[in-house]
Amino acid sequence: MRTLQDLVRKNIWALKPYACARDEFKGEASVFLDANENPFGYPYNRYPDPRQTILKSKISRIKGVPAEQILLGNGSDEPIDLTIRIFCEPGIDNMVAIEPTYGMYRVAADINNVEYRPVNLDSKFDIDTDAIKAAVDSNTKVIWLCSPNNPTGNDLSRDRILDILNWFDGIVVLDEAYIDFAGRESWLKELDKFPKLIILQTFSKAWGMASVRCGMAFASKEIISLYNNVKYPYNINLLTQTFVSERLKCIDEKEEWVASILAERSRMATELGKLSTVYEIYPSDANFLLVRVKDANATYRSLIERGVVVRNRNSVTLCGNCLRITIGTKEENETLIKELMVNKE
Ligand SMILES: *Cc1c(COP(=O)(O)O)cnc(C)c1O
């Protein structure tokens, strides 16, 4: 059984992190001459809170996770990259992931020169636990799971996630970017039972703030403190911290958006099902539908010509002739259906 220290790269475990001015002095003061800031231009002249205390306390209340178990990043991309940099020795360690899944895990692995071992999902797009276990060896530091999964749209089964969590003694990252669209509880409630579980969520989807770039990682205090040591000190700027804090007050609006997207998702599944060129609509627990059509490349091109952009997933493993269609407004969705009806390819 590997301990957390066994899993962390030696240089990271030994790291003496950068001590920024805002970390060193934490009390109340009226004169700040410690950070070489400009005294004019308040509030943007000041470096932002490196630990995002106010924002995290609000997130903590909404998510039911203590603030010291939260990392905020520049989108989910940041915790994805940090996870690899903390745990994986380039050229030596490896990571195992479901396939197909979110493309950033592999890109971040490639950038860090860490071997990435994709393991195909089964015919129902669920985890093939035996194949995952067979791909793991003593240099496997991280397993990547994404549920609901992108681009397949489905939730992975709880029992199989649990099986992986109980079996693997390394880090399991569970990406819940689409959790608000899935009719189930988050795994956040079980974080304390699994000290090597990292859960990713984001403000980019249900909360409607993709442009703001704010992602969340939830994990044990020990893992969060490793993240804090490695991240850029001021990784979340003041504009983002205050804007997200304000938007968190509008949780009702977020829930209305989610309800509208879910209603449209089921309406779209019905409407798409009526088209002769649509062969299969996969079950979705997310804000998009994966749809298998007669000729994905041709449909993709003809939609583009009409100003409608969907994601062509034709070349993705297990997704031949599939398009990934984001659920938009009722009007946007109707435009898509109309254009698909014109295009009979
Ligand atoms: C969209 C998405 C994210 C969100 O990424 P951000 O960097 O937070 O915008 C994360 N994971 C998956 C699987 C996604 O599809």
GROMACS .gro file of C-alpha atoms and ligand atoms in nm:
model
  360
    1MET     CA    1   0.000   0.000   0.000
    2ARG     CA    2   0.162   0.325  -0.115
    3THR     CA    3   0.141   0.629   0.114
    4LEU     CA    4   0.082   0.980  -0.018
    5GLN     CA    5   0.455   1.046   0.014
    6ASP     CA    6   0.532   0.738  -0.199
    7LEU     CA    7   0.308   0.881  -0.472
    8VAL     CA    8   0.445   1.236  -0.478
    9ARG     CA    9   0.755   1.326  -0.681
   10LYS     CA   10   1.054   1.368  -0.448
   11ASN     CA   11   1.130   1.724  -0.563
   12ILE     CA   12   0.770   1.827  -0.496
   13TRP     CA   13   0.759   1.665  -0.152
   14ALA     CA   14   1.082   1.851  -0.063
   15LEU     CA   15   0.971   2.181  -0.221
   16LYS     CA   16   1.002   2.498  -0.019
   17PRO     CA   17   0.722   2.700  -0.181
   18TYR     CA   18   0.747   3.066  -0.278
   19ALA     CA   19   0.639   3.282   0.015
   20CYS     CA   20   0.454   3.579  -0.130
   21ALA     CA   21   0.394   3.904   0.058
   22ARG     CA   22   0.025   3.827   0.101
   23ASP     CA   23   0.104   3.490   0.253
   24GLU     CA   24   0.363   3.619   0.497
   25PHE     CA   25   0.149   3.892   0.648
   26LYS     CA   26  -0.209   3.791   0.718
   27GLY     CA   27  -0.337   4.037   0.983
   28GLU     CA   28  -0.525   4.366   0.957
   29ALA     CA   29  -0.326   4.673   0.856
   30SER     CA   30  -0.388   5.012   0.701
   31VAL     CA   31  -0.056   5.074   0.529
   32PHE     CA   32   0.068   4.813   0.283
   33LEU     CA   33   0.425   4.879   0.174
   34ASP     CA   34   0.527   4.513   0.150
   35ALA     CA   35   0.457   4.404  -0.207
   36ASN     CA   36   0.595   4.681  -0.434
   37GLU     CA   37   0.243   4.756  -0.550
   38ASN     CA   38   0.135   5.092  -0.689
   39PRO     CA   39  -0.042   5.288  -0.413
   40PHE     CA   40  -0.287   5.426  -0.675
   41GLY     CA   41  -0.558   5.242  -0.866
   42TYR     CA   42  -0.751   5.067  -0.587
   43PRO     CA   43  -0.859   4.784  -0.579
   44TYR     CA   44  -0.676   4.648  -0.882
   45ASN     CA   45  -0.338   4.782  -0.767
   46ARG     CA   46  -0.325   4.514  -0.498
   47TYR     CA   47  -0.221   4.154  -0.547
   48PRO     CA   48  -0.523   3.927  -0.503
   49ASP     CA   49  -0.571   3.683  -0.216
   50PRO     CA   50  -0.349   3.386  -0.313
   51ARG     CA   51  -0.576   3.145  -0.119
   52GLN     CA   52  -0.909   3.300  -0.232
   53THR     CA   53  -1.042   3.285   0.126
   54ILE     CA   54  -1.375   3.463   0.070
   55LEU     CA   55  -1.464   3.278  -0.249
   56LYS     CA   56  -1.366   2.941  -0.102
   57SER     CA   57  -1.579   2.994   0.208
   58LYS     CA   58  -1.881   3.053  -0.018
   59ILE     CA   59  -1.803   2.749  -0.229
   60SER     CA   60  -1.751   2.551   0.089
   61ARG     CA   61  -2.105   2.631   0.204
   62ILE     CA   62  -2.261   2.539  -0.130
   63LYS     CA   63  -2.063   2.219  -0.178
   64GLY     CA   64  -2.047   2.104   0.185
   65VAL     CA   65  -1.669   2.062   0.172
   66PRO     CA   66  -1.431   2.245   0.412
   67ALA     CA   67  -1.238   2.533   0.250
   68GLU     CA   68  -0.904   2.364   0.326
   69GLN     CA   69  -1.013   2.079   0.099
   70ILE     CA   70  -1.066   2.307  -0.202
   71LEU     CA   71  -0.826   2.425  -0.473
   72LEU     CA   72  -0.936   2.684  -0.728
   73GLY     CA   73  -0.767   2.687  -1.065
   74ASN     CA   74  -0.761   2.867  -1.399
   75GLY     CA   75  -1.035   2.637  -1.527
   76SER     CA   76  -1.012   2.263  -1.465
   77ASP     CA   77  -0.710   2.269  -1.692
   78GLU     CA   78  -0.495   2.395  -1.406
   79PRO     CA   79  -0.569   2.116  -1.154
   80ILE     CA   80  -0.532   1.862  -1.436
   81ASP     CA   81  -0.180   1.987  -1.510
   82LEU     CA   82  -0.088   2.033  -1.142
   83THR     CA   83  -0.195   1.677  -1.063
   84ILE     CA   84   0.045   1.540  -1.323
   85ARG     CA   85   0.329   1.768  -1.215
   86ILE     CA   86   0.287   1.672  -0.849
   87PHE     CA   87   0.260   1.295  -0.886
   88CYS     CA   88   0.422   1.183  -1.211
   89GLU     CA   89   0.795   1.164  -1.274
   90PRO     CA   90   0.840   1.243  -1.647
   91GLY     CA   91   0.969   0.947  -1.848
   92ILE     CA   92   0.911   0.705  -1.559
   93ASP     CA   93   0.559   0.717  -1.418
   94ASN     CA   94   0.238   0.658  -1.612
   95MET     CA   95  -0.134   0.729  -1.592
   96VAL     CA   96  -0.434   0.519  -1.693
   97ALA     CA   97  -0.756   0.669  -1.828
   98ILE     CA   98  -1.086   0.564  -1.977
   99GLU     CA   99  -1.113   0.606  -2.355
  100PRO     CA  100  -1.277   0.799  -2.510
  101THR     CA  101  -1.275   1.086  -2.264
  102TYR     CA  102  -1.189   1.453  -2.223
  103GLY     CA  103  -0.886   1.534  -2.440
  104MET     CA  104  -0.703   1.755  -2.190
  105TYR     CA  105  -0.579   1.464  -1.977
  106ARG     CA  106  -0.376   1.327  -2.266
  107VAL     CA  107  -0.250   1.668  -2.381
  108ALA     CA  108  -0.138   1.753  -2.027
  109ALA     CA  109   0.031   1.412  -2.004
  110ASP     CA  110   0.212   1.470  -2.335
  111ILE     CA  111   0.327   1.818  -2.233
  112ASN     CA  112   0.469   1.672  -1.912
  113ASN     CA  113   0.625   1.373  -2.090
  114VAL     CA  114   0.421   1.130  -1.883
  115GLU     CA  115   0.301   0.805  -2.041
  116TYR     CA  116  -0.078   0.798  -2.092
  117ARG     CA  117  -0.252   0.460  -2.112
  118PRO     CA  118  -0.604   0.481  -2.258
  119VAL     CA  119  -0.836   0.186  -2.184
  120ASN     CA  120  -1.149   0.152  -2.396
  121LEU     CA  121  -1.488   0.177  -2.233
  122ASP     CA  122  -1.718  -0.122  -2.281
  123SER     CA  123  -2.005  -0.138  -2.533
  124LYS     CA  124  -2.229   0.063  -2.297
  125PHE     CA  125  -1.959   0.330  -2.253
  126ASP     CA  126  -1.905   0.209  -1.896
  127ILE     CA  127  -1.571   0.132  -1.727
  128ASP     CA  128  -1.407  -0.197  -1.818
  129THR     CA  129  -1.266  -0.250  -1.470
  130ASP     CA  130  -1.068  -0.563  -1.559
  131ALA     CA  131  -0.898  -0.384  -1.848
  132ILE     CA  132  -0.820  -0.082  -1.629
  133LYS     CA  133  -0.665  -0.310  -1.367
  134ALA     CA  134  -0.462  -0.490  -1.634
  135ALA     CA  135  -0.323  -0.156  -1.759
  136VAL     CA  136  -0.205  -0.050  -1.412
  137ASP     CA  137   0.150  -0.131  -1.299
  138SER     CA  138   0.375  -0.021  -1.013
  139ASN     CA  139   0.455   0.307  -1.193
  140THR     CA  140   0.091   0.402  -1.238
  141LYS     CA  141   0.032   0.710  -1.024
  142VAL     CA  142  -0.305   0.838  -1.148
  143ILE     CA  143  -0.627   0.693  -1.292
  144TRP     CA  144  -0.852   0.940  -1.476
  145LEU     CA  145  -1.229   0.889  -1.466
  146CYS     CA  146  -1.484   1.135  -1.601
  147SER     CA  147  -1.849   1.102  -1.500
  148PRO     CA  148  -2.070   1.207  -1.669
  149ASN     CA  149  -1.814   1.139  -1.939
  150ASN     CA  150  -1.725   1.365  -2.230
  151PRO     CA  151  -1.789   1.292  -2.521
  152THR     CA  152  -2.009   0.989  -2.448
  153GLY     CA  153  -2.243   1.184  -2.216
  154ASN     CA  154  -2.322   0.900  -1.976
  155ASP     CA  155  -2.254   0.858  -1.607
  156LEU     CA  156  -2.011   0.576  -1.527
  157SER     CA  157  -2.162   0.320  -1.296
  158ARG     CA  158  -2.120   0.384  -0.927
  159ASP     CA  159  -2.023   0.025  -0.848
  160ARG     CA  160  -1.738   0.027  -1.097
  161ILE     CA  161  -1.602   0.361  -0.976
  162LEU     CA  162  -1.618   0.221  -0.624
  163ASP     CA  163  -1.436  -0.092  -0.737
  164ILE     CA  164  -1.150   0.119  -0.880
  165LEU     CA  165  -1.138   0.337  -0.569
  166ASN     CA  166  -1.114   0.036  -0.338
  167TRP     CA  167  -0.865  -0.151  -0.554
  168PHE     CA  168  -0.615   0.120  -0.660
  169ASP     CA  169  -0.361   0.255  -0.410
  170GLY     CA  170  -0.271   0.559  -0.622
  171ILE     CA  171  -0.454   0.880  -0.708
  172VAL     CA  172  -0.799   0.860  -0.870
  173VAL     CA  173  -0.919   1.178  -1.039
  174LEU     CA  174  -1.294   1.187  -1.093
  175ASP     CA  175  -1.397   1.472  -1.323
  176GLU     CA  176  -1.751   1.586  -1.246
  177ALA     CA  177  -1.764   1.885  -1.482
  178TYR     CA  178  -2.121   1.787  -1.580
  179ILE     CA  179  -2.247   1.687  -1.234
  180ASP     CA  180  -2.528   1.947  -1.228
  181PHE     CA  181  -2.690   1.778  -1.529
  182ALA     CA  182  -2.674   1.426  -1.382
  183GLY     CA  183  -2.964   1.317  -1.165
  184ARG     CA  184  -2.746   1.191  -0.883
  185GLU     CA  185  -2.542   1.306  -0.585
  186SER     CA  186  -2.182   1.412  -0.634
  187TRP     CA  187  -1.902   1.192  -0.500
  188LEU     CA  188  -1.804   1.494  -0.286
  189LYS     CA  189  -1.999   1.343   0.005
  190GLU     CA  190  -1.760   1.048   0.004
  191LEU     CA  191  -1.435   1.240  -0.021
  192ASP     CA  192  -1.339   1.162   0.339
  193LYS     CA  193  -1.363   0.787   0.281
  194PHE     CA  194  -1.111   0.802  -0.003
  195PRO     CA  195  -0.798   1.000   0.090
  196LYS     CA  196  -0.648   0.961  -0.258
  197LEU     CA  197  -0.957   1.073  -0.448
  198ILE     CA  198  -0.951   1.409  -0.628
  199ILE     CA  199  -1.284   1.542  -0.759
  200LEU     CA  200  -1.287   1.809  -1.030
  201GLN     CA  201  -1.579   2.042  -1.090
  202THR     CA  202  -1.603   2.370  -1.281
  203PHE     CA  203  -1.793   2.697  -1.320
  204SER     CA  204  -1.771   2.660  -1.699
  205LYS     CA  205  -2.084   2.453  -1.765
  206ALA     CA  206  -2.396   2.469  -1.543
  207TRP     CA  207  -2.288   2.802  -1.388
  208GLY     CA  208  -2.243   2.961  -1.730
  209MET     CA  209  -1.899   3.111  -1.666
  210ALA     CA  210  -1.669   2.941  -1.917
  211SER     CA  211  -1.502   3.272  -2.003
  212VAL     CA  212  -1.417   3.347  -1.642
  213ARG     CA  213  -1.184   3.043  -1.615
  214CYS     CA  214  -1.251   2.903  -1.270
  215GLY     CA  215  -1.231   2.535  -1.189
  216MET     CA  216  -1.238   2.349  -0.858
  217ALA     CA  217  -1.052   2.050  -0.720
  218PHE     CA  218  -1.170   1.884  -0.399
  219ALA     CA  219  -0.940   1.647  -0.209
  220SER     CA  220  -0.780   1.573   0.127
  221LYS     CA  221  -0.613   1.862   0.313
  222GLU     CA  222  -0.277   1.702   0.237
  223ILE     CA  223  -0.332   1.691  -0.140
  224ILE     CA  224  -0.471   2.048  -0.141
  225SER     CA  225  -0.163   2.171   0.039
  226LEU     CA  226   0.056   2.010  -0.229
  227TYR     CA  227  -0.151   2.193  -0.493
  228ASN     CA  228  -0.107   2.520  -0.301
  229ASN     CA  229   0.271   2.474  -0.294
  230VAL     CA  230   0.297   2.413  -0.668
  231LYS     CA  231   0.038   2.649  -0.820
  232TYR     CA  232   0.125   3.006  -0.926
  233PRO     CA  233   0.074   3.212  -0.608
  234TYR     CA  234  -0.182   3.447  -0.764
  235ASN     CA  235  -0.348   3.199  -0.998
  236ILE     CA  236  -0.701   3.341  -0.958
  237ASN     CA  237  -0.720   3.714  -1.030
  238LEU     CA  238  -0.935   3.959  -0.835
  239LEU     CA  239  -1.186   4.006  -1.120
  240THR     CA  240  -1.255   3.633  -1.121
  241GLN     CA  241  -1.269   3.603  -0.741
  242THR     CA  242  -1.523   3.886  -0.703
  243PHE     CA  243  -1.728   3.793  -1.009
  244VAL     CA  244  -1.765   3.427  -0.911
  245SER     CA  245  -1.847   3.528  -0.551
  246GLU     CA  246  -2.130   3.748  -0.682
  247ARG     CA  247  -2.263   3.483  -0.918
  248LEU     CA  248  -2.276   3.226  -0.636
  249LYS     CA  249  -2.564   3.430  -0.492
  250CYS     CA  250  -2.768   3.343  -0.803
  251ILE     CA  251  -2.790   2.970  -0.746
  252ASP     CA  252  -3.163   2.980  -0.831
  253GLU     CA  253  -3.084   3.116  -1.174
  254LYS     CA  254  -2.826   2.841  -1.229
  255GLU     CA  255  -3.090   2.586  -1.136
  256GLU     CA  256  -3.340   2.740  -1.380
  257TRP     CA  257  -3.079   2.719  -1.654
  258VAL     CA  258  -3.011   2.356  -1.572
  259ALA     CA  259  -3.385   2.275  -1.572
  260SER     CA  260  -3.427   2.442  -1.910
  261ILE     CA  261  -3.127   2.257  -2.056
  262LEU     CA  262  -3.257   1.924  -1.920
  263ALA     CA  263  -3.603   1.984  -2.069
  264GLU     CA  264  -3.443   2.071  -2.403
  265ARG     CA  265  -3.216   1.768  -2.382
  266SER     CA  266  -3.510   1.530  -2.369
  267ARG     CA  267  -3.703   1.725  -2.633
  268MET     CA  268  -3.397   1.717  -2.862
  269ALA     CA  269  -3.351   1.344  -2.811
  270THR     CA  270  -3.710   1.295  -2.930
  271GLU     CA  271  -3.677   1.534  -3.225
  272LEU     CA  272  -3.344   1.392  -3.340
  273GLY     CA  273  -3.489   1.044  -3.312
  274LYS     CA  274  -3.741   1.130  -3.584
  275LEU     CA  275  -3.470   1.201  -3.843
  276SER     CA  276  -3.389   0.918  -4.083
  277THR     CA  277  -3.020   1.018  -4.093
  278VAL     CA  278  -2.988   0.980  -3.715
  279TYR     CA  279  -2.906   0.618  -3.629
  280GLU     CA  280  -2.850   0.637  -3.255
  281ILE     CA  281  -2.889   0.883  -2.969
  282TYR     CA  282  -2.685   0.779  -2.669
  283PRO     CA  283  -2.825   0.830  -2.317
  284SER     CA  284  -2.697   1.157  -2.171
  285ASP     CA  285  -2.641   1.274  -1.814
  286ALA     CA  286  -2.475   1.594  -1.940
  287ASN     CA  287  -2.562   1.911  -2.135
  288PHE     CA  288  -2.498   1.750  -2.471
  289LEU     CA  289  -2.606   1.453  -2.679
  290LEU     CA  290  -2.376   1.213  -2.857
  291VAL     CA  291  -2.552   1.115  -3.177
  292ARG     CA  292  -2.452   0.858  -3.437
  293VAL     CA  293  -2.551   0.964  -3.789
  294LYS     CA  294  -2.521   0.814  -4.136
  295ASP     CA  295  -2.219   1.025  -4.235
  296ALA     CA  296  -2.080   1.249  -3.961
  297ASN     CA  297  -1.822   1.426  -4.178
  298ALA     CA  298  -2.079   1.520  -4.443
  299THR     CA  299  -2.338   1.632  -4.186
  300TYR     CA  300  -2.076   1.831  -3.997
  301ARG     CA  301  -1.965   2.012  -4.314
  302SER     CA  302  -2.313   2.093  -4.434
  303LEU     CA  303  -2.414   2.226  -4.090
  304ILE     CA  304  -2.105   2.450  -4.091
  305GLU     CA  305  -2.208   2.588  -4.430
  306ARG     CA  306  -2.537   2.689  -4.269
  307GLY     CA  307  -2.365   2.853  -3.974
  308VAL     CA  308  -2.434   2.578  -3.720
  309VAL     CA  309  -2.133   2.431  -3.541
  310VAL     CA  310  -2.143   2.097  -3.360
  311ARG     CA  311  -1.846   1.881  -3.257
  312ASN     CA  312  -1.744   1.613  -3.503
  313ARG     CA  313  -1.627   1.311  -3.300
  314ASN     CA  314  -1.601   1.079  -3.600
  315SER     CA  315  -1.232   1.008  -3.547
  316VAL     CA  316  -1.263   0.943  -3.171
  317THR     CA  317  -1.234   0.582  -3.044
  318LEU     CA  318  -1.577   0.408  -3.030
  319CYS     CA  319  -1.741   0.723  -3.173
  320GLY     CA  320  -1.734   0.656  -3.549
  321ASN     CA  321  -1.989   0.875  -3.730
  322CYS     CA  322  -2.077   1.051  -3.407
  323LEU     CA  323  -2.152   1.417  -3.355
  324ARG     CA  324  -2.153   1.576  -3.012
  325ILE     CA  325  -2.433   1.828  -2.993
  326THR     CA  326  -2.443   2.080  -2.708
  327ILE     CA  327  -2.792   2.164  -2.583
  328GLY     CA  328  -2.853   2.533  -2.655
  329THR     CA  329  -3.157   2.757  -2.621
  330LYS     CA  330  -3.488   2.633  -2.763
  331GLU     CA  331  -3.435   2.859  -3.067
  332GLU     CA  332  -3.080   2.738  -3.129
  333ASN     CA  333  -3.189   2.376  -3.098
  334GLU     CA  334  -3.476   2.432  -3.339
  335THR     CA  335  -3.236   2.586  -3.592
  336LEU     CA  336  -3.019   2.275  -3.567
  337ILE     CA  337  -3.316   2.041  -3.623
  338LYS     CA  338  -3.436   2.250  -3.918
  339GLU     CA  339  -3.092   2.241  -4.083
  340LEU     CA  340  -3.062   1.867  -4.024
  341MET     CA  341  -3.397   1.814  -4.193
  342VAL     CA  342  -3.280   2.010  -4.501
  343ASN     CA  343  -2.961   1.810  -4.511
  344LYS     CA  344  -3.047   1.449  -4.594
  345GLU     CA  345  -2.693   1.314  -4.617
  346LIG     C1  346  -1.578   2.124  -2.018
  346LIG     C2  347  -1.504   2.028  -1.934
  346LIG     C3  348  -1.426   2.071  -1.826
  346LIG     C4  349  -1.417   2.216  -1.792
  346LIG     O1  350  -1.294   2.268  -1.818
  346LIG     P1  351  -1.262   2.415  -1.767
  346LIG     O2  352  -1.114   2.423  -1.789
  346LIG     O3  353  -1.301   2.421  -1.623
  346LIG     O4  354  -1.340   2.509  -1.851
  346LIG     C5  355  -1.363   1.979  -1.747
  346LIG     N1  356  -1.375   1.847  -1.772
  346LIG     C6  357  -1.449   1.802  -1.873
  346LIG     C7  358  -1.464   1.656  -1.893
  346LIG     C8  359  -1.514   1.890  -1.958
  346LIG     O5  360  -1.587   1.842  -2.061
   0.00000   0.00000   0.00000
